[in-house]
Short mmCIF file of C-alpha atoms and ligand atoms in Angstrom, two decimals:
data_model
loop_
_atom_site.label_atom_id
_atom_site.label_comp_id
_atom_site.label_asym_id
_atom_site.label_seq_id
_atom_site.Cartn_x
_atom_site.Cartn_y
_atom_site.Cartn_z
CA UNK A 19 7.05 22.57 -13.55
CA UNK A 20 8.08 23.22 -9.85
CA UNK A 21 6.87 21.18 -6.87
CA UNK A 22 3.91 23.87 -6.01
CA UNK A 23 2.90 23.42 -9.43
CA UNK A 24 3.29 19.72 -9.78
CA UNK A 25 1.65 19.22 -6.39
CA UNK A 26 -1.65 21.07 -7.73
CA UNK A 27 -1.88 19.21 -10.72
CA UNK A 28 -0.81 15.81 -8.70
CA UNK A 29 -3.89 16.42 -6.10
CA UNK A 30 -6.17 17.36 -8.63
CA UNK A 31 -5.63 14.29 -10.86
CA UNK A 32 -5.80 12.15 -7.63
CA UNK A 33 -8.66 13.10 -6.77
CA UNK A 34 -10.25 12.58 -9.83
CA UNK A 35 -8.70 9.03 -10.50
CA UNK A 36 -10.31 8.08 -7.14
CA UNK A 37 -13.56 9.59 -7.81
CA UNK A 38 -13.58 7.60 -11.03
CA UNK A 39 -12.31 4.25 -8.96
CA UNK A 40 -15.80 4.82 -6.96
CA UNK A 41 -17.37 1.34 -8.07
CA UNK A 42 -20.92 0.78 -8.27
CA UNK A 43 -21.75 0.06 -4.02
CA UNK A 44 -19.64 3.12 -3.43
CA UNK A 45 -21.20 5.01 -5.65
CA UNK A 46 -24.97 4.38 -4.40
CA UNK A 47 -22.86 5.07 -0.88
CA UNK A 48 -21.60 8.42 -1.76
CA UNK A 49 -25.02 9.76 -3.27
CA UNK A 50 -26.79 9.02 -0.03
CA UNK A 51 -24.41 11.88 1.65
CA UNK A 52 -24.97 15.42 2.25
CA UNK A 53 -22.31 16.77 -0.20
CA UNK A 54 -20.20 20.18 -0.06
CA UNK A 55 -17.74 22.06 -2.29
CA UNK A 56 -14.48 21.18 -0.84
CA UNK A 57 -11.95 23.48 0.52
CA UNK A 58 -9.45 22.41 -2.43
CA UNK A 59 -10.72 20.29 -5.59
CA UNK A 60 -13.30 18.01 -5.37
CA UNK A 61 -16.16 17.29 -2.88
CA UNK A 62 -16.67 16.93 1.15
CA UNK A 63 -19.09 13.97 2.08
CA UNK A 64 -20.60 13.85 5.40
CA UNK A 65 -20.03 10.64 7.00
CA UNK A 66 -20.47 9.51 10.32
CA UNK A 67 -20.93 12.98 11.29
CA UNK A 68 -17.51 14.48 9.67
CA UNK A 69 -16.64 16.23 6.41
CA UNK A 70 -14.52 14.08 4.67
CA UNK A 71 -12.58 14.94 1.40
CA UNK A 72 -13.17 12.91 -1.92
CA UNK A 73 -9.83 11.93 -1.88
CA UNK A 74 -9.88 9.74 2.31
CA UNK A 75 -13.33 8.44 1.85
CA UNK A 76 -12.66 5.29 0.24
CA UNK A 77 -9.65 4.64 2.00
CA UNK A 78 -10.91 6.07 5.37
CA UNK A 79 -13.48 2.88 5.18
CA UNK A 80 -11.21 0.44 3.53
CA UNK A 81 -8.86 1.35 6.94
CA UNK A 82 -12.05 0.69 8.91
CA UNK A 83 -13.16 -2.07 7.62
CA UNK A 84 -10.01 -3.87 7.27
CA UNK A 85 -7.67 -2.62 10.04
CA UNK A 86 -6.72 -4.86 12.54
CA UNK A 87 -4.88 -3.68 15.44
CA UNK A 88 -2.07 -5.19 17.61
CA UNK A 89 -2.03 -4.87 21.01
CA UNK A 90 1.66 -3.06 20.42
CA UNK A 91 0.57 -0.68 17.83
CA UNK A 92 0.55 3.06 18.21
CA UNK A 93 -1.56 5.26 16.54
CA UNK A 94 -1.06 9.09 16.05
CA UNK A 95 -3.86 10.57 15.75
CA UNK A 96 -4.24 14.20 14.99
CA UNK A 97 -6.91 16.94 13.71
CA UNK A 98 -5.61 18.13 10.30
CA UNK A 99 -2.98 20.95 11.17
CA UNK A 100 -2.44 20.67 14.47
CA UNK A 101 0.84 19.28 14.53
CA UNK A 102 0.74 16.09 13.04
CA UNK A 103 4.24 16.62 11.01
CA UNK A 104 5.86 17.10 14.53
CA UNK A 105 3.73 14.68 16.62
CA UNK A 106 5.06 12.03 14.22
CA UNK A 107 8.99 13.23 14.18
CA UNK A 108 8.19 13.22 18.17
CA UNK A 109 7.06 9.94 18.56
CA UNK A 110 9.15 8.08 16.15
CA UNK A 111 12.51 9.38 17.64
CA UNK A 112 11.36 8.97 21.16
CA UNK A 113 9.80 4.80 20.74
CA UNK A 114 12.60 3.90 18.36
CA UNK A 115 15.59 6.20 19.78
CA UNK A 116 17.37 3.04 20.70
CA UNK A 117 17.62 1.79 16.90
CA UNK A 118 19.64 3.78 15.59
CA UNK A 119 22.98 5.99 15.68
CA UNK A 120 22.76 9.88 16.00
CA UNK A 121 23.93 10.88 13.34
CA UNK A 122 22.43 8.40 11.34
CA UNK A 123 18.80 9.73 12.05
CA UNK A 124 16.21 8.26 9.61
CA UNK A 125 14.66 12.04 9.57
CA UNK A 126 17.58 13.53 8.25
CA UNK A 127 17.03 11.21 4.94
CA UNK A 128 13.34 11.11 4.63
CA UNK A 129 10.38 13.26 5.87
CA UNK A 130 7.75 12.47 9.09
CA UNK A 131 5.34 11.28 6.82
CA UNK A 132 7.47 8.74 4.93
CA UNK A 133 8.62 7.48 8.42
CA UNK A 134 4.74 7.38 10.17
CA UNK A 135 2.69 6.46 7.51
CA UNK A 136 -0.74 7.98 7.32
CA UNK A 137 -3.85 5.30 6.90
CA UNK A 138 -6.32 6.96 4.80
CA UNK A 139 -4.56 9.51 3.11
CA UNK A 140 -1.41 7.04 2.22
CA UNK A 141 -1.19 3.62 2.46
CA UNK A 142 -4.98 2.82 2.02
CA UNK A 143 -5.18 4.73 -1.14
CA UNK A 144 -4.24 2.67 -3.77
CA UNK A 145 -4.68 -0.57 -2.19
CA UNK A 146 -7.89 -1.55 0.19
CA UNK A 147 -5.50 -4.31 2.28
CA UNK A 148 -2.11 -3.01 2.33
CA UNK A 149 0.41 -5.37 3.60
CA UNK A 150 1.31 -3.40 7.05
CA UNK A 151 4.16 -5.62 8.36
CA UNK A 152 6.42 -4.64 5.42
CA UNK A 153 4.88 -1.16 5.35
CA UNK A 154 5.98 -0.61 8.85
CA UNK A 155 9.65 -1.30 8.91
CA UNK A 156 10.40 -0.75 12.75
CA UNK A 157 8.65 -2.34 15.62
CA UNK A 158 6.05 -2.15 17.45
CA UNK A 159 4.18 -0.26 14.83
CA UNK A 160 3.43 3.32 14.47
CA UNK A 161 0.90 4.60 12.17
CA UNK A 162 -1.26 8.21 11.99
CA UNK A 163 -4.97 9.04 10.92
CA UNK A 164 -7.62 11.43 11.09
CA UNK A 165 -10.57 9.55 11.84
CA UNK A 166 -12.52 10.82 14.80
CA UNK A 167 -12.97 8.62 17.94
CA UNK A 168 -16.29 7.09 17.18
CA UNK A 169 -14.88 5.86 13.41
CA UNK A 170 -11.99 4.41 14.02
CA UNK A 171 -11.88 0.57 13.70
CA UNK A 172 -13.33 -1.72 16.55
CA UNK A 173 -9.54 -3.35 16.42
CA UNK A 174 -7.91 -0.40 17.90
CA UNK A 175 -10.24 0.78 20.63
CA UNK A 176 -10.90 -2.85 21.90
CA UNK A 177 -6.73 -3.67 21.94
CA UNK A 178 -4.55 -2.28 24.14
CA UNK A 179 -2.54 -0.50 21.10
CA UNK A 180 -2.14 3.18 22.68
CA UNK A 181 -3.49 6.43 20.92
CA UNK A 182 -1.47 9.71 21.01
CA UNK A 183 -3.90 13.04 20.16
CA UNK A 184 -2.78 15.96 19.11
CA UNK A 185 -5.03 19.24 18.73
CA UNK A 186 -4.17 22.65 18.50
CA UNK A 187 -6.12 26.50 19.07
CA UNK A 188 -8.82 26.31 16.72
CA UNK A 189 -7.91 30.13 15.20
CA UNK A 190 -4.18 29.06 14.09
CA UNK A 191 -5.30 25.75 12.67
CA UNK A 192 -8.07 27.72 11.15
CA UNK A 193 -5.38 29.74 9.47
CA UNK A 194 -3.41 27.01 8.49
CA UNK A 195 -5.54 25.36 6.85
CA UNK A 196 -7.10 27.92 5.06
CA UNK A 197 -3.10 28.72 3.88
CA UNK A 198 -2.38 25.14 2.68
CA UNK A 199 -5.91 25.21 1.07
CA UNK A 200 -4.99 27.89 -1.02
CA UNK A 201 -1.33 26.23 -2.06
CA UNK A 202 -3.13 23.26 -3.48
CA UNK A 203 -6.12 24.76 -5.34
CA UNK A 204 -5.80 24.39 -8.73
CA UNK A 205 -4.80 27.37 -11.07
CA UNK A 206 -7.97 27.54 -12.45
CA UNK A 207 -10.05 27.51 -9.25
CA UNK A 208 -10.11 31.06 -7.48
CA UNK A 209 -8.19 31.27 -3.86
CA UNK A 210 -10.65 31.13 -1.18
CA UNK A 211 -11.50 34.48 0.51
CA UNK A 212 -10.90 34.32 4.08
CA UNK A 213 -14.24 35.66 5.04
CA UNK A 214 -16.06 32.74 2.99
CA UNK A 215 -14.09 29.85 4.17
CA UNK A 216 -14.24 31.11 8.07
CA UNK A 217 -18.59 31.04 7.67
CA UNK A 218 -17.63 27.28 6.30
CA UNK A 219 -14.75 26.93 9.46
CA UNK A 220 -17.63 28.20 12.10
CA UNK A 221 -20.10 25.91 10.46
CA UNK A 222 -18.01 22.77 10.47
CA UNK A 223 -17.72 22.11 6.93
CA UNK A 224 -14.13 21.68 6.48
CA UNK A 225 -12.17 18.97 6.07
CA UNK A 226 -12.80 16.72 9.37
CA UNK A 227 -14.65 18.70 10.89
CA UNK A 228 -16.49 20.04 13.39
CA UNK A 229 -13.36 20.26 14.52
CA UNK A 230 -15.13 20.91 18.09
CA UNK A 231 -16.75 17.26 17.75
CA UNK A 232 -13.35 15.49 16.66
CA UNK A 233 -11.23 16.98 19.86
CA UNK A 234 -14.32 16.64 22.62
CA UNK A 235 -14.70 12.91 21.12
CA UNK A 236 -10.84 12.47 21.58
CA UNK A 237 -10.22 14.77 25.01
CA UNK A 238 -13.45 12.86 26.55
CA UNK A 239 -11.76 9.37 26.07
CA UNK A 240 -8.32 10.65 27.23
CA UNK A 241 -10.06 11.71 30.47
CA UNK A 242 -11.82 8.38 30.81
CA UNK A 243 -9.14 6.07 29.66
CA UNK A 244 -5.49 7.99 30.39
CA UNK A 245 -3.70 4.51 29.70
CA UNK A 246 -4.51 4.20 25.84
CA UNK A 247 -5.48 8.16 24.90
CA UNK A 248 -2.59 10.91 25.65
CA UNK A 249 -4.46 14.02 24.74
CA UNK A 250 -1.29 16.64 23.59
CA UNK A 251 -1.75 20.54 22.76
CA UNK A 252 0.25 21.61 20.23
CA UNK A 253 0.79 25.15 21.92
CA UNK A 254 2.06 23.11 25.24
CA UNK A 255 4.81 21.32 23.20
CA UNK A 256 6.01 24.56 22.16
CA UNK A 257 5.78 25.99 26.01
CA UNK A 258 7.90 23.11 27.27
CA UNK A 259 9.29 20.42 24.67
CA UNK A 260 11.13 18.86 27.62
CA UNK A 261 8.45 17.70 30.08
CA UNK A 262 6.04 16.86 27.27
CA UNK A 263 8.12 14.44 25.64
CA UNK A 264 9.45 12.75 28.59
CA UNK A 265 5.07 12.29 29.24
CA UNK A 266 5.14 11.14 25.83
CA UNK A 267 8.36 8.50 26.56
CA UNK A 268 6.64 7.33 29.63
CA UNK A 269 3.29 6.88 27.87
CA UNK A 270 4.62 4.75 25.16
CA UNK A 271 6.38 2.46 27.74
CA UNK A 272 9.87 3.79 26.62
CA UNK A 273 10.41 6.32 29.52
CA UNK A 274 13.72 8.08 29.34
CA UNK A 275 16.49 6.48 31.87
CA UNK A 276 18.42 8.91 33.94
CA UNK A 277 21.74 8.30 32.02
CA UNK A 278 19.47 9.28 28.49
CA UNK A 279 18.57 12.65 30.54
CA UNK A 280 21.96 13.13 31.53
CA UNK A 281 23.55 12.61 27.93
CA UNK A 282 20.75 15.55 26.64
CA UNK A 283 18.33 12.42 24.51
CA UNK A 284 15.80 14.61 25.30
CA UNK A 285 17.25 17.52 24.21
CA UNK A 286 18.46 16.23 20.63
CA UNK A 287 14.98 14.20 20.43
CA UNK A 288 13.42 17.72 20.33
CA UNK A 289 16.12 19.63 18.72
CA UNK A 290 15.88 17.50 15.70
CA UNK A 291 12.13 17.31 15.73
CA UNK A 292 11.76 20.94 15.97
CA UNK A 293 10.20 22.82 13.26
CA UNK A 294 13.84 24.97 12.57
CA UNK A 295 16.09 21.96 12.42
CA UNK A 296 13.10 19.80 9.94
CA UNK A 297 12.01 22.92 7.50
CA UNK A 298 15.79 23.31 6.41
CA UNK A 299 16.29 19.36 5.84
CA UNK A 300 16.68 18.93 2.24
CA UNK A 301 14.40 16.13 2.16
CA UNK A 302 11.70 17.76 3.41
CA UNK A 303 12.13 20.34 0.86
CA UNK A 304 11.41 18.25 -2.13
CA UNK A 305 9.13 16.19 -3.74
CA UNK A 306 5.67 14.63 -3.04
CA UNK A 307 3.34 13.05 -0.53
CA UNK A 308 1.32 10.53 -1.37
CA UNK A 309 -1.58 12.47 -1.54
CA UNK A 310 0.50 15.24 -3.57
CA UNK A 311 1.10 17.48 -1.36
CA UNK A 312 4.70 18.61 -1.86
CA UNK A 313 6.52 18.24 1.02
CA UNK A 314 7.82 21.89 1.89
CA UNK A 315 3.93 22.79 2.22
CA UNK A 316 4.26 20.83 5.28
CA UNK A 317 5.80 23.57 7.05
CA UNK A 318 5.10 27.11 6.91
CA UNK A 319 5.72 29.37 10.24
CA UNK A 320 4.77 26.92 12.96
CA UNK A 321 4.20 29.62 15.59
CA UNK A 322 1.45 30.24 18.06
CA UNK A 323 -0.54 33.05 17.70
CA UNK A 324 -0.04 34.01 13.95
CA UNK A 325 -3.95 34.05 13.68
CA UNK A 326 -3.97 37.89 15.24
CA UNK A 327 -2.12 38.81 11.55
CA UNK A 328 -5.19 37.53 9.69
CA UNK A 329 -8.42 37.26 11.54
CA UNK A 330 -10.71 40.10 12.19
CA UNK A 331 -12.14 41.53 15.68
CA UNK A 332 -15.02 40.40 14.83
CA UNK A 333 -14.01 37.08 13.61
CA UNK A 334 -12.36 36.85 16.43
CA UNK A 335 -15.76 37.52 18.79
CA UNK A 336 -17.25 34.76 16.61
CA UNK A 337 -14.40 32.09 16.85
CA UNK A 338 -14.42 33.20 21.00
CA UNK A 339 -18.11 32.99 21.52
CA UNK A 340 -18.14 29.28 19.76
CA UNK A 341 -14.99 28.07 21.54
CA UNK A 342 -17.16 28.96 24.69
CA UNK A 343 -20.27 27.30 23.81
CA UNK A 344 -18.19 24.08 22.75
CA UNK A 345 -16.06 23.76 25.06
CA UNK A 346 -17.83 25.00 28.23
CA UNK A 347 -17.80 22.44 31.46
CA UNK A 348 -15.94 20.29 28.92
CA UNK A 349 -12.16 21.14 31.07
CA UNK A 350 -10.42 21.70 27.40
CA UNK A 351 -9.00 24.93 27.57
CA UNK A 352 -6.60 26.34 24.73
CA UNK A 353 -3.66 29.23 24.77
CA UNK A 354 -4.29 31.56 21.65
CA UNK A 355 -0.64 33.07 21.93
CA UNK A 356 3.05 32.17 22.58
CA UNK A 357 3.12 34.86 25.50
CA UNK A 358 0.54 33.43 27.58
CA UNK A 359 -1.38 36.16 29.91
CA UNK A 360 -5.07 35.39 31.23
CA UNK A 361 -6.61 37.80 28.63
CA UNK A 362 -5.05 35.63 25.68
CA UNK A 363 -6.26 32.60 26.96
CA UNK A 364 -9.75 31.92 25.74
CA UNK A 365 -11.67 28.95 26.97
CA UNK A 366 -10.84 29.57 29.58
CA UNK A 367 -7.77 28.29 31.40
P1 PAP B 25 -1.27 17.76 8.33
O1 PAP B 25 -2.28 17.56 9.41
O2 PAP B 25 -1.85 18.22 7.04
O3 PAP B 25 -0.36 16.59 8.12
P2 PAP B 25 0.30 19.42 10.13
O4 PAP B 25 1.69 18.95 10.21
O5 PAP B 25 -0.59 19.16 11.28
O6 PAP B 25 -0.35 18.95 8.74
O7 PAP B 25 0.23 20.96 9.95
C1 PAP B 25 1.22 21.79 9.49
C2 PAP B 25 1.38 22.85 10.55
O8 PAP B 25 2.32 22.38 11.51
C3 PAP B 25 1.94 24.09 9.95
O9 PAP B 25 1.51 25.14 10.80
P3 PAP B 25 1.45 26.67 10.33
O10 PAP B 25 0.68 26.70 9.03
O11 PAP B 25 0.72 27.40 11.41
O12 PAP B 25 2.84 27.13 10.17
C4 PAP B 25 3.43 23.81 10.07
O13 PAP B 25 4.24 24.96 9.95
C5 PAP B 25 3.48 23.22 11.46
N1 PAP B 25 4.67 22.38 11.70
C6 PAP B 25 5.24 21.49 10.88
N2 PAP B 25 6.31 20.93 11.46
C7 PAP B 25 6.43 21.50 12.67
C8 PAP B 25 7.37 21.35 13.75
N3 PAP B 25 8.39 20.52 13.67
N4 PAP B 25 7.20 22.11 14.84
C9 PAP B 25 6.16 22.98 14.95
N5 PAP B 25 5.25 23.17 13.97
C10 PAP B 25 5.38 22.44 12.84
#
């Protein structure tokens, strides 16, 4: 069996060993949600206002309930495939760049996700109170979710622990995630058709979403609390790596000294972390996540623009017309391509 197989018949069977680990209280909890086919196998629940796959329920609330944050802590926090592979190689090498040699980096022996562990779709899944001071080896701690503003745990929005956001052009994480979908469905379930899952994609019903609702909810906080949200756009980390991640250095309290400029830190921080240097690393070429995906699925093209090869004019009116209505008077703005003109920005920059 190779790791594309393996990985469909690992996320399948997780899925179902959860669903069956669903005791009586969660049960009664789960039949009081609206309920859609998911995107890959099993079900999306509606809770708190967001789609949320079979498989991150339980251990979305589990990390809600239980969670308690330090004042220290980071937290990535990203909307499914919008970076959150590179946000975490990003902010790992930049807050513990002091701890260890170069050419000893701990991403050339294991993958961004074994290094920034994610809450609900990792260490929450097999155990309700994981014990997060062995879990997180280096310190202060850095750990990556999902959950939209309004769910996450009282802990981390009443301590000072800081929040790094990443979003991304709602048409290439659209496309995306409609790709990875597709890579994980099992071999007896047909591949989704584009047109079908982009009438799901408009309508919210995807995994997280609205997606419109989860980056407002985040990009509104930023603006009203700078020091604890840094709102990032995957599209302006590709434009300039450099002046992003020195933001990102200065945000986390670990701003780059003049020597570390002068030696190129911030050069190698985003050399390593860049999606050429991390797709090639053997490690991230084999086995599984947690949740079963294999790890190569993790990286695919990671360009901007690579929607125009897929979506239709007049998917693309749609998409357009709803970016407008969401976002308008909101001052969120995306770039749709990699050569940025004012006709391929929509949103409106
Ligand atoms: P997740 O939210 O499921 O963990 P995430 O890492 O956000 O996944 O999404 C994967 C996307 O990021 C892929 O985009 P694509 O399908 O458009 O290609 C993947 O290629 C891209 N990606 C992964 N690593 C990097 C990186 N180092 N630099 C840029 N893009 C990357």
């Amino acid at each position: 069996m190779d790791a594309a197989e393996a990985g469909k018949a690992r996320v399948a069977s997780l899925i179902q060993d959860v669903e069956k680990s669903y005791d009586d209280e969660f049960q009664q909890l789960v039949h009081t949600l609206p309920k859609e086919e998911g995107w890959v196998s099993g079900s999306l629940y509606l809770y708190q206002g967001f789609w949320w796959s079979s498989l991150a329920l339980k251990p979305m609330i589990s990390f809600q309930t239980h969670f308690q944050a330090f004042d220290s802590d980071v937290i990535v926090v990203t909307f499914p495939k919008c970076g959150t592979t590179w946000l975490k190689a990003l902010t790992f090498s930049t807050l513990y760049r002091d701890r260890f040699a170069r050419d000893e980096h701990p991403l050339l022996a294991s993958t961004p996700h074994q290094l920034v562990r994610h809450l609900e779709y990792d260490v929450y899944i097999n155990n309700p109170c994981p014990d997060l001071e062995n879990i997180c080896v280096y310190k202060p701690r850095l750990l990556a979710t999902h959950v939209p503003h309004a769910s996450l745990p009282t802990s981390i929005k009443d301590s000072k622990c800081k929040i790094v956001y990443i979003c991304r052009n709602p048409m290439d994480m659209f496309i995306s995630l409609w790709l990875f979908s597709n890579k994980l469905r099992d071999e007896n379930q047909e591949s989704l058709s584009l047109d079908k899952v982009f009438d799901k994609f408009c309508r919210g019903i995807h995994i997280l979403g609205p997606f419109f609702d989860h980056v407002l909810e985040y990009w509104n906080a930023s603006q009203e609390n700078p020091d604890k949200i840094l709102f990032l756009k995957y599209e302006d980390l590709k434009e300039d790596m450099n002046s992003q991640l020195k933001h990102l250095a200065m945000f986390l309290g670990v701003p780059f000294t003049v020597d570390e400029e002068r030696q190129g830190v911030v050069e190698e921080i985003a050399n390593i972390c860049s999606f050429e240097k991390l797709k090639e690393l053997e490690v991230n070429n084999k086995g599984l996540h947690t949740s079963g995906v294999p790890h190569k699925d993790f990286f695919r093209k990671g360009k901007v623009g690579d929607w125009s090869n897929y979506l239709t004019p007049s998917m693309v009116e749609r998409l357009e017309k709803l970016i407008q209505d969401k976002l308008d008077n909101s001052g969120l703005t995306f770039k749709f391509s990699s050569k940025i003109s004012q006709d391929e920005n929509v949103g409106f920059a």
